[in-house]
Amino acid sequence: MSRQDEARAFHYAVYEAVQLIPQGRITTYGHIAKLIYKPRNSRQVGQALKFLPREGQEHEYPYSTANVPWWRVVSSAGVISPREGGAVQLQADLLRQEGVEVDGNNKLKLSEFGWFPETEFDEYD
DNA sequence: CGCTTGACCTACG
DNA sequence: CCGTAGGCCAAGC
């Protein structure tokens, strides 16, 4: 399996896990990493979302912003990760649109809206 | 091939 | 509840 194939497989795993997040709920990059059995790759989870094709854009992946709720993923600090462009504001709007409270500093209450299903890694805590 | 980046995370003051 | 330090690891150059 080539390195590129592995990267694609990782991206697909991330997108599939993100699709599991219920509407009106949020989870973290780190938790998605655990769900796909790559607990030390939280950074790459963010990277995968960055590579998620924008709706309408030409791409090979069977995933895009049209079928992956990328806005339901935030940092472990419960904050919408800062980045270039208007993506942050869009994410805040999409979350509020489904009932998730976002304050003026883009902070969210993980204790209230967090979605953290059990993972096999939790057994080693 | 080595070095820098970055939608991250935990531990510690 | 900040802010910092160190660790992590694929992608880009």
PDB file of C-alpha atoms (C1' of nucleotides) in Angstrom:
ATOM      1  CA  MET A   1       0.000   0.000   0.000  1.00  0.00           C
ATOM      2  CA  SER A   2       1.516   3.319  -1.064  1.00  0.00           C
ATOM      3  CA  ARG A   3       1.902   6.227   1.270  1.00  0.00           C
ATOM      4  CA  GLN A   4      -0.729   8.094  -0.689  1.00  0.00           C
ATOM      5  CA  ASP A   5      -3.185   5.213  -0.342  1.00  0.00           C
ATOM      6  CA  GLU A   6      -2.628   5.184   3.397  1.00  0.00           C
ATOM      7  CA  ALA A   7      -3.246   8.901   3.567  1.00  0.00           C
ATOM      8  CA  ARG A   8      -6.467   8.495   1.636  1.00  0.00           C
ATOM      9  CA  ALA A   9      -7.567   5.642   3.890  1.00  0.00           C
ATOM     10  CA  PHE A  10      -6.920   7.833   6.920  1.00  0.00           C
ATOM     11  CA  HIS A  11      -8.923  10.675   5.434  1.00  0.00           C
ATOM     12  CA  TYR A  12     -11.839   8.389   4.677  1.00  0.00           C
ATOM     13  CA  ALA A  13     -11.787   7.014   8.211  1.00  0.00           C
ATOM     14  CA  VAL A  14     -11.919  10.546   9.585  1.00  0.00           C
ATOM     15  CA  TYR A  15     -14.804  11.568   7.338  1.00  0.00           C
ATOM     16  CA  GLU A  16     -16.788   8.451   8.245  1.00  0.00           C
ATOM     17  CA  ALA A  17     -16.284   9.072  11.946  1.00  0.00           C
ATOM     18  CA  VAL A  18     -17.346  12.698  11.599  1.00  0.00           C
ATOM     19  CA  GLN A  19     -20.523  11.583   9.830  1.00  0.00           C
ATOM     20  CA  LEU A  20     -21.462   9.753  13.031  1.00  0.00           C
ATOM     21  CA  ILE A  21     -21.667  12.942  15.092  1.00  0.00           C
ATOM     22  CA  PRO A  22     -25.357  13.657  15.750  1.00  0.00           C
ATOM     23  CA  GLN A  23     -26.884  16.937  14.689  1.00  0.00           C
ATOM     24  CA  GLY A  24     -26.724  19.504  17.477  1.00  0.00           C
ATOM     25  CA  ARG A  25     -23.724  17.794  19.092  1.00  0.00           C
ATOM     26  CA  ILE A  26     -19.960  18.354  18.826  1.00  0.00           C
ATOM     27  CA  THR A  27     -16.765  16.409  19.453  1.00  0.00           C
ATOM     28  CA  THR A  28     -13.019  17.028  19.368  1.00  0.00           C
ATOM     29  CA  TYR A  29     -10.204  16.298  16.909  1.00  0.00           C
ATOM     30  CA  GLY A  30      -8.608  14.118  19.552  1.00  0.00           C
ATOM     31  CA  HIS A  31     -11.720  12.031  20.051  1.00  0.00           C
ATOM     32  CA  ILE A  32     -12.141  11.416  16.329  1.00  0.00           C
ATOM     33  CA  ALA A  33      -8.524  10.214  16.348  1.00  0.00           C
ATOM     34  CA  LYS A  34      -9.337   7.714  19.096  1.00  0.00           C
ATOM     35  CA  LEU A  35     -12.452   6.509  17.293  1.00  0.00           C
ATOM     36  CA  ILE A  36     -10.399   5.526  14.250  1.00  0.00           C
ATOM     37  CA  TYR A  37      -7.704   3.851  16.380  1.00  0.00           C
ATOM     38  CA  LYS A  38      -5.095   6.543  15.772  1.00  0.00           C
ATOM     39  CA  PRO A  39      -5.040   8.217  19.215  1.00  0.00           C
ATOM     40  CA  ARG A  40      -1.838  10.143  18.508  1.00  0.00           C
ATOM     41  CA  ASN A  41      -2.976  11.654  15.229  1.00  0.00           C
ATOM     42  CA  SER A  42      -5.349  14.392  16.374  1.00  0.00           C
ATOM     43  CA  ARG A  43      -3.323  16.854  14.342  1.00  0.00           C
ATOM     44  CA  GLN A  44      -3.844  14.825  11.206  1.00  0.00           C
ATOM     45  CA  VAL A  45      -7.591  14.803  11.884  1.00  0.00           C
ATOM     46  CA  GLY A  46      -7.528  18.563  11.512  1.00  0.00           C
ATOM     47  CA  GLN A  47      -5.405  18.123   8.439  1.00  0.00           C
ATOM     48  CA  ALA A  48      -7.936  15.687   6.944  1.00  0.00           C
ATOM     49  CA  LEU A  49     -10.759  18.174   7.453  1.00  0.00           C
ATOM     50  CA  LYS A  50      -8.622  20.805   5.794  1.00  0.00           C
ATOM     51  CA  PHE A  51      -8.380  18.484   2.768  1.00  0.00           C
ATOM     52  CA  LEU A  52     -12.137  17.828   2.702  1.00  0.00           C
ATOM     53  CA  PRO A  53     -13.280  18.920  -0.782  1.00  0.00           C
ATOM     54  CA  ARG A  54     -15.613  21.915  -0.823  1.00  0.00           C
ATOM     55  CA  GLU A  55     -19.056  21.207  -2.178  1.00  0.00           C
ATOM     56  CA  GLY A  56     -19.129  21.467  -5.952  1.00  0.00           C
ATOM     57  CA  GLN A  57     -15.351  21.394  -6.231  1.00  0.00           C
ATOM     58  CA  GLU A  58     -13.815  18.778  -8.524  1.00  0.00           C
ATOM     59  CA  HIS A  59     -12.456  15.826  -6.521  1.00  0.00           C
ATOM     60  CA  GLU A  60     -12.014  12.052  -6.335  1.00  0.00           C
ATOM     61  CA  TYR A  61     -13.247  11.491  -2.795  1.00  0.00           C
ATOM     62  CA  PRO A  62     -16.801  10.231  -2.206  1.00  0.00           C
ATOM     63  CA  TYR A  63     -16.856  12.851   0.545  1.00  0.00           C
ATOM     64  CA  SER A  64     -17.144  16.626   0.557  1.00  0.00           C
ATOM     65  CA  THR A  65     -18.575  19.438   2.661  1.00  0.00           C
ATOM     66  CA  ALA A  66     -21.907  18.300   1.245  1.00  0.00           C
ATOM     67  CA  ASN A  67     -21.985  15.017   3.172  1.00  0.00           C
ATOM     68  CA  VAL A  68     -19.530  15.488   6.055  1.00  0.00           C
ATOM     69  CA  PRO A  69     -20.574  17.707   9.010  1.00  0.00           C
ATOM     70  CA  TRP A  70     -17.075  19.154   9.526  1.00  0.00           C
ATOM     71  CA  TRP A  71     -18.442  22.028  11.620  1.00  0.00           C
ATOM     72  CA  ARG A  72     -19.208  19.637  14.508  1.00  0.00           C
ATOM     73  CA  VAL A  73     -15.507  19.175  15.279  1.00  0.00           C
ATOM     74  CA  VAL A  74     -13.749  21.565  17.674  1.00  0.00           C
ATOM     75  CA  SER A  75     -10.601  21.620  19.798  1.00  0.00           C
ATOM     76  CA  SER A  76     -10.324  19.913  23.191  1.00  0.00           C
ATOM     77  CA  ALA A  77     -10.488  23.379  24.754  1.00  0.00           C
ATOM     78  CA  GLY A  78     -14.006  23.704  23.367  1.00  0.00           C
ATOM     79  CA  VAL A  79     -13.066  26.441  20.924  1.00  0.00           C
ATOM     80  CA  ILE A  80     -13.516  26.713  17.169  1.00  0.00           C
ATOM     81  CA  SER A  81      -9.958  26.368  15.856  1.00  0.00           C
ATOM     82  CA  PRO A  82      -8.704  29.681  14.381  1.00  0.00           C
ATOM     83  CA  ARG A  83      -7.758  29.587  10.704  1.00  0.00           C
ATOM     84  CA  GLU A  84      -7.657  31.713   7.593  1.00  0.00           C
ATOM     85  CA  GLY A  85     -10.720  32.777   5.675  1.00  0.00           C
ATOM     86  CA  GLY A  86     -14.277  33.066   6.873  1.00  0.00           C
ATOM     87  CA  ALA A  87     -14.481  29.411   7.828  1.00  0.00           C
ATOM     88  CA  VAL A  88     -14.553  30.148  11.547  1.00  0.00           C
ATOM     89  CA  GLN A  89     -17.582  32.411  11.296  1.00  0.00           C
ATOM     90  CA  LEU A  90     -19.294  29.925   9.005  1.00  0.00           C
ATOM     91  CA  GLN A  91     -18.682  27.146  11.514  1.00  0.00           C
ATOM     92  CA  ALA A  92     -20.119  29.241  14.332  1.00  0.00           C
ATOM     93  CA  ASP A  93     -23.200  30.022  12.262  1.00  0.00           C
ATOM     94  CA  LEU A  94     -23.769  26.416  11.242  1.00  0.00           C
ATOM     95  CA  LEU A  95     -23.500  25.298  14.861  1.00  0.00           C
ATOM     96  CA  ARG A  96     -25.932  27.927  16.145  1.00  0.00           C
ATOM     97  CA  GLN A  97     -28.217  26.924  13.319  1.00  0.00           C
ATOM     98  CA  GLU A  98     -28.533  23.492  14.875  1.00  0.00           C
ATOM     99  CA  GLY A  99     -28.932  24.721  18.419  1.00  0.00           C
ATOM    100  CA  VAL A 100     -25.354  24.680  19.711  1.00  0.00           C
ATOM    101  CA  GLU A 101     -24.479  27.741  21.787  1.00  0.00           C
ATOM    102  CA  VAL A 102     -21.372  29.617  20.661  1.00  0.00           C
ATOM    103  CA  ASP A 103     -20.255  32.676  22.596  1.00  0.00           C
ATOM    104  CA  GLY A 104     -18.476  35.771  21.337  1.00  0.00           C
ATOM    105  CA  ASN A 105     -15.068  34.098  21.676  1.00  0.00           C
ATOM    106  CA  ASN A 106     -16.193  31.066  19.689  1.00  0.00           C
ATOM    107  CA  LYS A 107     -16.209  28.951  22.827  1.00  0.00           C
ATOM    108  CA  LEU A 108     -18.602  26.049  23.292  1.00  0.00           C
ATOM    109  CA  LYS A 109     -19.719  23.950  26.249  1.00  0.00           C
ATOM    110  CA  LEU A 110     -18.356  20.457  25.680  1.00  0.00           C
ATOM    111  CA  SER A 111     -20.085  19.366  28.884  1.00  0.00           C
ATOM    112  CA  GLU A 112     -23.434  20.223  27.393  1.00  0.00           C
ATOM    113  CA  PHE A 113     -23.069  19.571  23.669  1.00  0.00           C
ATOM    114  CA  GLY A 114     -20.164  17.143  23.609  1.00  0.00           C
ATOM    115  CA  TRP A 115     -20.531  13.725  21.988  1.00  0.00           C
ATOM    116  CA  PHE A 116     -17.928  11.259  23.240  1.00  0.00           C
ATOM    117  CA  PRO A 117     -18.766   7.594  22.629  1.00  0.00           C
ATOM    118  CA  GLU A 118     -16.606   4.995  24.370  1.00  0.00           C
ATOM    119  CA  THR A 119     -13.405   3.874  22.685  1.00  0.00           C
ATOM    120  CA  GLU A 120     -11.229   0.860  23.376  1.00  0.00           C
ATOM    121  CA  PHE A 121      -8.414   3.171  24.361  1.00  0.00           C
ATOM    122  CA  ASP A 122     -10.360   4.428  27.349  1.00  0.00           C
ATOM    123  CA  GLU A 123      -9.814   1.015  28.925  1.00  0.00           C
ATOM    124  CA  TYR A 124      -6.150   1.840  29.444  1.00  0.00           C
ATOM    125  CA  ASP A 125      -6.743   5.008  31.460  1.00  0.00           C
TER     126      ASP A 125
ATOM    127  C1'  DC B   1      16.576  14.205   2.601  1.00  0.00           C
ATOM    128  C1'  DG B   2      16.324  17.509   6.416  1.00  0.00           C
ATOM    129  C1'  DC B   3      13.560  21.351   8.117  1.00  0.00           C
ATOM    130  C1'  DT B   4       9.295  23.901   8.837  1.00  0.00           C
ATOM    131  C1'  DT B   5       4.113  24.048   9.446  1.00  0.00           C
ATOM    132  C1'  DG B   6       0.028  23.362  11.691  1.00  0.00           C
ATOM    133  C1'  DA B   7      -8.454  23.068  11.673  1.00  0.00           C
ATOM    134  C1'  DC B   8      -3.995  19.244  18.044  1.00  0.00           C
ATOM    135  C1'  DC B   9      -3.327  17.464  22.992  1.00  0.00           C
ATOM    136  C1'  DT B  10      -1.867  16.874  27.837  1.00  0.00           C
ATOM    137  C1'  DA B  11       0.576  18.324  31.825  1.00  0.00           C
ATOM    138  C1'  DC B  12       1.992  21.808  34.794  1.00  0.00           C
ATOM    139  C1'  DG B  13       2.287  26.522  37.199  1.00  0.00           C
TER     140       DG B  13
ATOM    141  C1'  DC C   1      -9.008  30.109  34.331  1.00  0.00           C
ATOM    142  C1'  DC C   2      -5.153  31.658  31.596  1.00  0.00           C
ATOM    143  C1'  DG C   3      -0.440  30.756  29.469  1.00  0.00           C
ATOM    144  C1'  DT C   4       3.581  27.900  28.480  1.00  0.00           C
ATOM    145  C1'  DA C   5       6.306  23.700  27.269  1.00  0.00           C
ATOM    146  C1'  DG C   6       6.938  19.566  25.246  1.00  0.00           C
ATOM    147  C1'  DG C   7       5.246  15.932  22.465  1.00  0.00           C
ATOM    148  C1'  DC C   8       3.175  14.264  18.187  1.00  0.00           C
ATOM    149  C1'  DC C   9       3.211  13.338  13.086  1.00  0.00           C
ATOM    150  C1'  DA C  10       1.777  13.906   7.974  1.00  0.00           C
ATOM    151  C1'  DA C  11       2.414  17.268   4.361  1.00  0.00           C
ATOM    152  C1'  DG C  12       5.138  20.671   1.789  1.00  0.00           C
ATOM    153  C1'  DC C  13       9.128  22.564   0.347  1.00  0.00           C
TER     154       DC C  13
END
